mmCIF file of C-alpha atoms and ligand atoms in Angstrom:
data_model
loop_
_atom_site.group_PDB
_atom_site.id
_atom_site.type_symbol
_atom_site.label_atom_id
_atom_site.label_comp_id
_atom_site.label_asym_id
_atom_site.label_seq_id
_atom_site.Cartn_x
_atom_site.Cartn_y
_atom_site.Cartn_z
ATOM 1 C CA MET A 1 59.878 20.129 21.889
ATOM 2 C CA ASN A 2 56.263 20.734 20.956
ATOM 3 C CA LYS A 3 55.377 20.593 17.290
ATOM 4 C CA TYR A 4 52.252 22.018 15.713
ATOM 5 C CA ILE A 5 50.378 21.613 12.449
ATOM 6 C CA ASP A 6 48.210 24.430 11.155
ATOM 7 C CA ILE A 7 45.423 22.768 9.162
ATOM 8 C CA GLY A 8 44.129 26.029 7.702
ATOM 9 C CA ILE A 9 45.914 29.147 6.482
ATOM 10 C CA ASN A 10 44.849 31.470 3.670
ATOM 11 C CA LEU A 11 48.320 32.251 2.383
ATOM 12 C CA THR A 12 47.073 33.658 -0.920
ATOM 13 C CA ASN A 13 45.218 36.394 0.928
ATOM 14 C CA ARG A 14 46.285 39.908 -0.045
ATOM 15 C CA GLN A 15 47.530 40.534 3.475
ATOM 16 C CA PHE A 16 50.388 38.105 2.814
ATOM 17 C CA GLN A 17 51.293 39.244 -0.659
ATOM 18 C CA ASN A 18 54.498 41.014 0.345
ATOM 19 C CA ASP A 19 55.948 38.687 2.947
ATOM 20 C CA ALA A 20 54.542 35.155 2.518
ATOM 21 C CA ASP A 21 58.003 33.561 2.723
ATOM 22 C CA ASP A 22 58.764 35.394 5.971
ATOM 23 C CA VAL A 23 55.404 34.331 7.359
ATOM 24 C CA ILE A 24 56.242 30.682 6.661
ATOM 25 C CA GLN A 25 59.715 31.039 8.182
ATOM 26 C CA ASN A 26 58.284 32.711 11.302
ATOM 27 C CA ALA A 27 55.841 29.833 11.674
ATOM 28 C CA LEU A 28 58.652 27.279 11.385
ATOM 29 C CA ASP A 29 60.602 29.222 14.011
ATOM 30 C CA ALA A 30 57.553 28.949 16.278
ATOM 31 C CA ASP A 31 57.539 25.122 15.882
ATOM 32 C CA VAL A 32 54.643 25.112 13.440
ATOM 33 C CA VAL A 33 56.224 22.407 11.335
ATOM 34 C CA GLN A 34 53.562 21.844 8.686
ATOM 35 C CA MET A 35 50.769 24.007 7.276
ATOM 36 C CA ILE A 36 47.865 23.366 4.941
ATOM 37 C CA LEU A 37 46.865 26.158 2.578
ATOM 38 C CA THR A 38 43.109 26.480 2.247
ATOM 39 C CA GLY A 39 41.751 26.522 -1.295
ATOM 40 C CA THR A 40 38.605 28.628 -1.593
ATOM 41 C CA SER A 41 38.023 28.780 -5.353
ATOM 42 C CA VAL A 42 39.418 26.985 -8.390
ATOM 43 C CA ARG A 43 41.876 29.760 -9.080
ATOM 44 C CA ASN A 44 42.846 30.131 -5.452
ATOM 45 C CA SER A 45 43.266 26.351 -5.100
ATOM 46 C CA GLN A 46 45.594 26.345 -8.114
ATOM 47 C CA GLU A 47 47.615 29.155 -6.593
ATOM 48 C CA SER A 48 47.741 27.449 -3.181
ATOM 49 C CA ALA A 49 48.919 24.187 -4.773
ATOM 50 C CA ARG A 50 51.605 26.103 -6.667
ATOM 51 C CA ILE A 51 52.938 27.775 -3.507
ATOM 52 C CA ALA A 52 52.777 24.563 -1.474
ATOM 53 C CA ALA A 53 54.865 22.736 -4.093
ATOM 54 C CA LYS A 54 57.765 25.076 -3.322
ATOM 55 C CA TYR A 55 57.897 23.886 0.304
ATOM 56 C CA SER A 56 57.859 20.108 -0.021
ATOM 57 C CA GLY A 57 56.985 18.339 3.214
ATOM 58 C CA VAL A 58 56.134 21.633 4.920
ATOM 59 C CA LEU A 59 53.272 23.151 2.973
ATOM 60 C CA TYR A 60 50.250 21.297 1.645
ATOM 61 C CA ALA A 61 47.035 22.514 0.072
ATOM 62 C CA THR A 62 43.356 21.761 -0.164
ATOM 63 C CA ALA A 63 41.389 22.098 -3.392
ATOM 64 C CA GLY A 64 37.840 23.325 -3.228
ATOM 65 C CA ILE A 65 35.263 26.077 -3.547
ATOM 66 C CA HIS A 66 34.125 28.014 -0.493
ATOM 67 C CA PRO A 67 30.360 28.608 -0.295
ATOM 68 C CA HIS A 68 31.052 32.336 -0.726
ATOM 69 C CA ASP A 69 32.576 31.467 -4.113
ATOM 70 C CA ALA A 70 29.841 29.032 -5.136
ATOM 71 C CA LYS A 71 28.693 31.570 -7.681
ATOM 72 C CA SER A 72 31.923 30.848 -9.592
ATOM 73 C CA PHE A 73 31.098 27.117 -9.761
ATOM 74 C CA ASP A 74 30.603 25.970 -13.364
ATOM 75 C CA GLY A 75 30.760 22.926 -15.614
ATOM 76 C CA GLN A 76 34.561 22.825 -15.507
ATOM 77 C CA SER A 77 35.132 23.337 -11.796
ATOM 78 C CA ILE A 78 35.112 19.723 -10.682
ATOM 79 C CA ALA A 79 37.499 18.597 -13.432
ATOM 80 C CA GLN A 80 39.838 21.450 -12.484
ATOM 81 C CA LEU A 81 39.773 20.524 -8.796
ATOM 82 C CA LYS A 82 40.210 16.869 -9.650
ATOM 83 C CA ALA A 83 43.367 17.652 -11.622
ATOM 84 C CA LEU A 84 44.801 19.389 -8.538
ATOM 85 C CA LEU A 85 43.815 16.512 -6.270
ATOM 86 C CA LYS A 86 45.984 14.161 -8.338
ATOM 87 C CA MET A 87 49.001 15.916 -6.812
ATOM 88 C CA LYS A 88 50.411 14.351 -3.680
ATOM 89 C CA HIS A 89 50.686 17.619 -1.766
ATOM 90 C CA VAL A 90 47.023 18.492 -2.422
ATOM 91 C CA VAL A 91 45.671 16.528 0.478
ATOM 92 C CA SER A 92 42.031 17.437 0.939
ATOM 93 C CA VAL A 93 38.783 18.447 -0.776
ATOM 94 C CA GLY A 94 37.515 21.851 0.370
ATOM 95 C CA GLU A 95 36.962 24.107 1.854
ATOM 96 C CA CYS A 96 33.388 23.424 0.970
ATOM 97 C CA GLY A 97 30.032 23.607 2.663
ATOM 98 C CA LEU A 98 27.268 26.094 3.321
ATOM 99 C CA ASP A 99 27.374 29.648 4.651
ATOM 100 C CA PHE A 100 24.005 31.274 5.277
ATOM 101 C CA ASP A 101 25.512 33.953 7.490
ATOM 102 C CA ARG A 102 26.341 36.351 4.703
ATOM 103 C CA ASP A 103 24.847 34.634 1.671
ATOM 104 C CA PHE A 104 27.560 35.860 -0.699
ATOM 105 C CA SER A 105 26.315 33.184 -3.111
ATOM 106 C CA PRO A 106 22.671 32.113 -3.587
ATOM 107 C CA ARG A 107 21.752 29.195 -1.329
ATOM 108 C CA ASP A 108 20.699 26.851 -4.135
ATOM 109 C CA LYS A 109 24.032 27.485 -5.837
ATOM 110 C CA GLN A 110 25.857 26.817 -2.549
ATOM 111 C CA GLU A 111 24.112 23.464 -2.228
ATOM 112 C CA GLN A 112 24.844 22.485 -5.802
ATOM 113 C CA CYS A 113 28.507 23.379 -5.364
ATOM 114 C CA TYR A 114 28.738 21.586 -2.007
ATOM 115 C CA LYS A 115 27.123 18.376 -3.266
ATOM 116 C CA ALA A 116 29.453 18.259 -6.251
ATOM 117 C CA GLN A 117 32.446 18.481 -3.894
ATOM 118 C CA LEU A 118 31.090 15.753 -1.612
ATOM 119 C CA GLU A 119 30.841 13.550 -4.706
ATOM 120 C CA LEU A 120 34.358 14.592 -5.675
ATOM 121 C CA ALA A 121 35.713 13.577 -2.254
ATOM 122 C CA ILE A 122 34.019 10.202 -2.595
ATOM 123 C CA ALA A 123 35.536 9.781 -6.061
ATOM 124 C CA VAL A 124 39.112 10.730 -5.143
ATOM 125 C CA GLN A 125 38.953 9.397 -1.577
ATOM 126 C CA LYS A 126 40.680 12.336 0.016
ATOM 127 C CA PRO A 127 39.445 13.817 3.305
ATOM 128 C CA LEU A 128 37.021 16.740 3.429
ATOM 129 C CA PHE A 129 37.701 20.194 4.832
ATOM 130 C CA LEU A 130 34.229 21.483 5.668
ATOM 131 C CA HIS A 131 32.864 24.959 6.318
ATOM 132 C CA GLU A 132 29.475 25.564 7.927
ATOM 133 C CA ARG A 133 28.222 28.903 9.160
ATOM 134 C CA ALA A 134 24.640 29.623 10.236
ATOM 135 C CA ALA A 135 23.492 26.722 8.082
ATOM 136 C CA PHE A 136 23.621 23.775 10.476
ATOM 137 C CA SER A 137 20.341 21.983 9.767
ATOM 138 C CA ARG A 138 20.543 22.274 5.988
ATOM 139 C CA PHE A 139 24.228 21.338 6.095
ATOM 140 C CA ILE A 140 23.469 18.184 8.072
ATOM 141 C CA ALA A 141 20.597 17.244 5.763
ATOM 142 C CA VAL A 142 22.733 17.572 2.634
ATOM 143 C CA THR A 143 25.775 15.864 4.180
ATOM 144 C CA ASN A 144 23.669 12.960 5.473
ATOM 145 C CA GLU A 145 22.697 12.018 1.921
ATOM 146 C CA TYR A 146 26.338 11.104 1.280
ATOM 147 C CA LEU A 147 27.433 10.014 4.730
ATOM 148 C CA PRO A 148 27.831 6.241 4.161
ATOM 149 C CA GLN A 149 30.374 6.780 1.349
ATOM 150 C CA LEU A 150 32.134 9.874 2.694
ATOM 151 C CA PRO A 151 35.835 9.846 3.514
ATOM 152 C CA LYS A 152 37.035 11.383 6.785
ATOM 153 C CA ALA A 153 35.883 14.972 7.385
ATOM 154 C CA VAL A 154 36.849 17.916 9.565
ATOM 155 C CA VAL A 155 34.520 20.797 10.305
ATOM 156 C CA HIS A 156 36.983 23.651 10.308
ATOM 157 C CA CYS A 157 36.825 26.822 12.410
ATOM 158 C CA PHE A 158 34.142 25.343 14.618
ATOM 159 C CA THR A 159 32.187 28.023 16.502
ATOM 160 C CA GLY A 160 28.840 26.242 16.929
ATOM 161 C CA SER A 161 26.978 24.977 19.979
ATOM 162 C CA LEU A 162 27.772 21.944 22.108
ATOM 163 C CA GLN A 163 24.797 20.135 20.588
ATOM 164 C CA GLU A 164 26.074 20.810 17.087
ATOM 165 C CA ALA A 165 29.536 19.601 18.083
ATOM 166 C CA LYS A 166 28.016 16.387 19.436
ATOM 167 C CA THR A 167 26.139 15.832 16.180
ATOM 168 C CA TYR A 168 29.348 16.192 14.156
ATOM 169 C CA LEU A 169 31.323 13.956 16.497
ATOM 170 C CA ASP A 170 28.604 11.293 16.328
ATOM 171 C CA LYS A 171 29.053 11.264 12.563
ATOM 172 C CA GLY A 172 32.748 10.576 13.069
ATOM 173 C CA PHE A 173 33.835 14.070 12.050
ATOM 174 C CA TYR A 174 36.784 15.949 13.508
ATOM 175 C CA LEU A 175 36.566 19.550 14.706
ATOM 176 C CA GLY A 176 39.064 22.294 13.894
ATOM 177 C CA PHE A 177 39.504 25.116 16.394
ATOM 178 C CA THR A 178 40.857 28.600 15.758
ATOM 179 C CA GLY A 179 41.676 31.636 17.885
ATOM 180 C CA ALA A 180 37.919 32.140 18.236
ATOM 181 C CA ILE A 181 38.134 29.991 21.370
ATOM 182 C CA SER A 182 40.169 32.712 23.086
ATOM 183 C CA ASP A 183 37.399 35.277 22.541
ATOM 184 C CA VAL A 184 35.614 34.731 25.828
ATOM 185 C CA ASN A 185 33.072 37.476 25.172
ATOM 186 C CA ARG A 186 31.909 36.539 21.719
ATOM 187 C CA PHE A 187 32.444 32.774 21.940
ATOM 188 C CA ALA A 188 32.020 31.977 25.650
ATOM 189 C CA HIS A 189 30.041 28.847 24.753
ATOM 190 C CA LEU A 190 33.076 27.295 23.087
ATOM 191 C CA LYS A 191 34.582 26.567 26.491
ATOM 192 C CA GLU A 192 32.234 23.618 27.101
ATOM 193 C CA VAL A 193 32.662 22.492 23.491
ATOM 194 C CA VAL A 194 36.442 22.384 23.810
ATOM 195 C CA GLN A 195 36.139 20.546 27.113
ATOM 196 C CA TYR A 196 33.804 17.991 25.556
ATOM 197 C CA VAL A 197 35.707 17.139 22.366
ATOM 198 C CA PRO A 198 37.858 14.011 22.741
ATOM 199 C CA LEU A 199 41.568 14.642 22.247
ATOM 200 C CA ASN A 200 41.652 12.228 19.330
ATOM 201 C CA ARG A 201 39.133 14.303 17.372
ATOM 202 C CA LEU A 202 40.484 17.821 17.582
ATOM 203 C CA MET A 203 42.750 19.730 15.274
ATOM 204 C CA ILE A 204 44.003 23.302 15.408
ATOM 205 C CA GLU A 205 44.290 26.039 12.826
ATOM 206 C CA THR A 206 44.854 29.757 12.662
ATOM 207 C CA ASP A 207 42.652 30.483 9.619
ATOM 208 C CA ALA A 208 45.221 33.293 9.130
ATOM 209 C CA PRO A 209 45.034 36.175 8.339
ATOM 210 C CA PHE A 210 41.655 35.978 10.080
ATOM 211 C CA MET A 211 40.741 34.966 13.632
ATOM 212 C CA LEU A 212 43.661 36.542 15.513
ATOM 213 C CA PRO A 213 43.758 34.862 18.960
ATOM 214 C CA LYS A 214 43.057 37.281 21.817
ATOM 215 C CA ASN A 215 45.974 35.894 23.823
ATOM 216 C CA VAL A 216 48.708 36.865 21.360
ATOM 217 C CA PRO A 217 50.818 39.540 23.092
ATOM 218 C CA LYS A 218 50.865 42.903 21.302
ATOM 219 C CA THR A 219 54.648 42.713 21.109
ATOM 220 C CA GLU A 220 54.403 39.688 18.801
ATOM 221 C CA LEU A 221 52.227 41.362 16.212
ATOM 222 C CA THR A 222 53.986 42.234 12.989
ATOM 223 C CA LYS A 223 54.688 45.863 12.332
ATOM 224 C CA TYR A 224 52.205 47.320 9.836
ATOM 225 C CA HIS A 225 50.014 44.251 10.343
ATOM 226 C CA GLU A 226 48.741 44.786 13.875
ATOM 227 C CA ARG A 227 45.527 42.846 13.369
ATOM 228 C CA ARG A 228 46.780 40.158 11.036
ATOM 229 C CA ASN A 229 46.813 36.582 12.227
ATOM 230 C CA GLU A 230 49.737 34.363 11.226
ATOM 231 C CA PRO A 231 50.472 30.632 11.395
ATOM 232 C CA ALA A 232 53.247 31.466 13.899
ATOM 233 C CA PHE A 233 50.484 32.211 16.417
ATOM 234 C CA LEU A 234 49.104 28.671 16.331
ATOM 235 C CA PRO A 235 50.646 27.745 19.716
ATOM 236 C CA TYR A 236 48.313 30.346 21.264
ATOM 237 C CA VAL A 237 45.323 28.366 19.999
ATOM 238 C CA ALA A 238 46.794 25.207 21.515
ATOM 239 C CA GLY A 239 47.515 27.157 24.709
ATOM 240 C CA THR A 240 43.879 28.163 25.096
ATOM 241 C CA ILE A 241 42.697 24.577 24.629
ATOM 242 C CA ALA A 242 45.272 23.352 27.165
ATOM 243 C CA LYS A 243 44.112 25.934 29.688
ATOM 244 C CA LEU A 244 40.415 25.166 29.203
ATOM 245 C CA ASN A 245 41.082 21.453 29.602
ATOM 246 C CA GLY A 246 43.505 21.797 32.499
ATOM 247 C CA VAL A 247 46.233 19.872 30.707
ATOM 248 C CA GLY A 248 49.764 20.715 29.588
ATOM 249 C CA LEU A 249 50.465 22.436 26.297
ATOM 250 C CA ASP A 250 52.469 19.366 25.279
ATOM 251 C CA VAL A 251 49.358 17.196 25.504
ATOM 252 C CA ILE A 252 47.417 19.389 23.070
ATOM 253 C CA ALA A 253 50.411 19.781 20.750
ATOM 254 C CA LYS A 254 50.964 16.029 20.647
ATOM 255 C CA HIS A 255 47.354 15.026 20.018
ATOM 256 C CA SER A 256 46.466 17.752 17.523
ATOM 257 C CA THR A 257 49.641 17.045 15.557
ATOM 258 C CA GLU A 258 49.090 13.283 15.538
ATOM 259 C CA ASN A 259 45.481 13.773 14.480
ATOM 260 C CA ALA A 260 46.349 16.125 11.634
ATOM 261 C CA ARG A 261 49.150 13.903 10.370
ATOM 262 C CA ALA A 262 46.993 10.789 10.293
ATOM 263 C CA PHE A 263 43.936 12.590 8.935
ATOM 264 C CA PHE A 264 45.635 14.325 6.008
ATOM 265 C CA GLU A 265 48.334 11.647 5.610
ATOM 266 C CA LEU A 266 51.120 14.243 5.805
HETATM 267 ZN ZN1 LIG B 301 35.817 28.454 6.423
#
């Protein structure tokens, strides 16, 4: 039986407020055996850690501040994240990084917040869950300053170019893929990226409730939530990778699960 690990779900999102437990059960029924809740702010990381604690061995959490939330970063943030990272089920620092696509936080603030989290990851020696959107060259420049001391890192929801993927892989980073890879119109270039990435460096995620894979049949979508992505749909992400690489679904399930387990020490 194939088993899957979703390395990124936003379970505290409003779209899950009424049925989060059902969403987790549906994922388990779909052989998604472990899930990591993405922390995007101090408060949200605290909430994610609290939920994850209720599902020992199944749910885990990251602790971090998304670049969109960098404006909330203050003198207490790092101590608050550090307290969360003492918990065994809080397995990763992030998501953190730079996002110049929408600039919801000023860029200098984003950099300050990102650097502080890189230093935090070095201090606590837990792997990094990175976010980069439309900020590649600045992101690389900032990250390079810390590279020799950095723990393992995954660039989540990768949608960049093949050249960018190569740069990340050369640094030893992993890449996380979402349902974006099934959007052959918007993300056609991801085909060659997926084909290039070695099987021992890829992980899969839904980034639910966002990034609904195009190949999920309409009949599987939850009533009243026709556009909501769920961790139960993770096998469709694996299915797209398998198809693009011309290998069996079991091959992608096995490698992505092994990678995630070793990376996050689940
Ligand atoms: Zn992200």
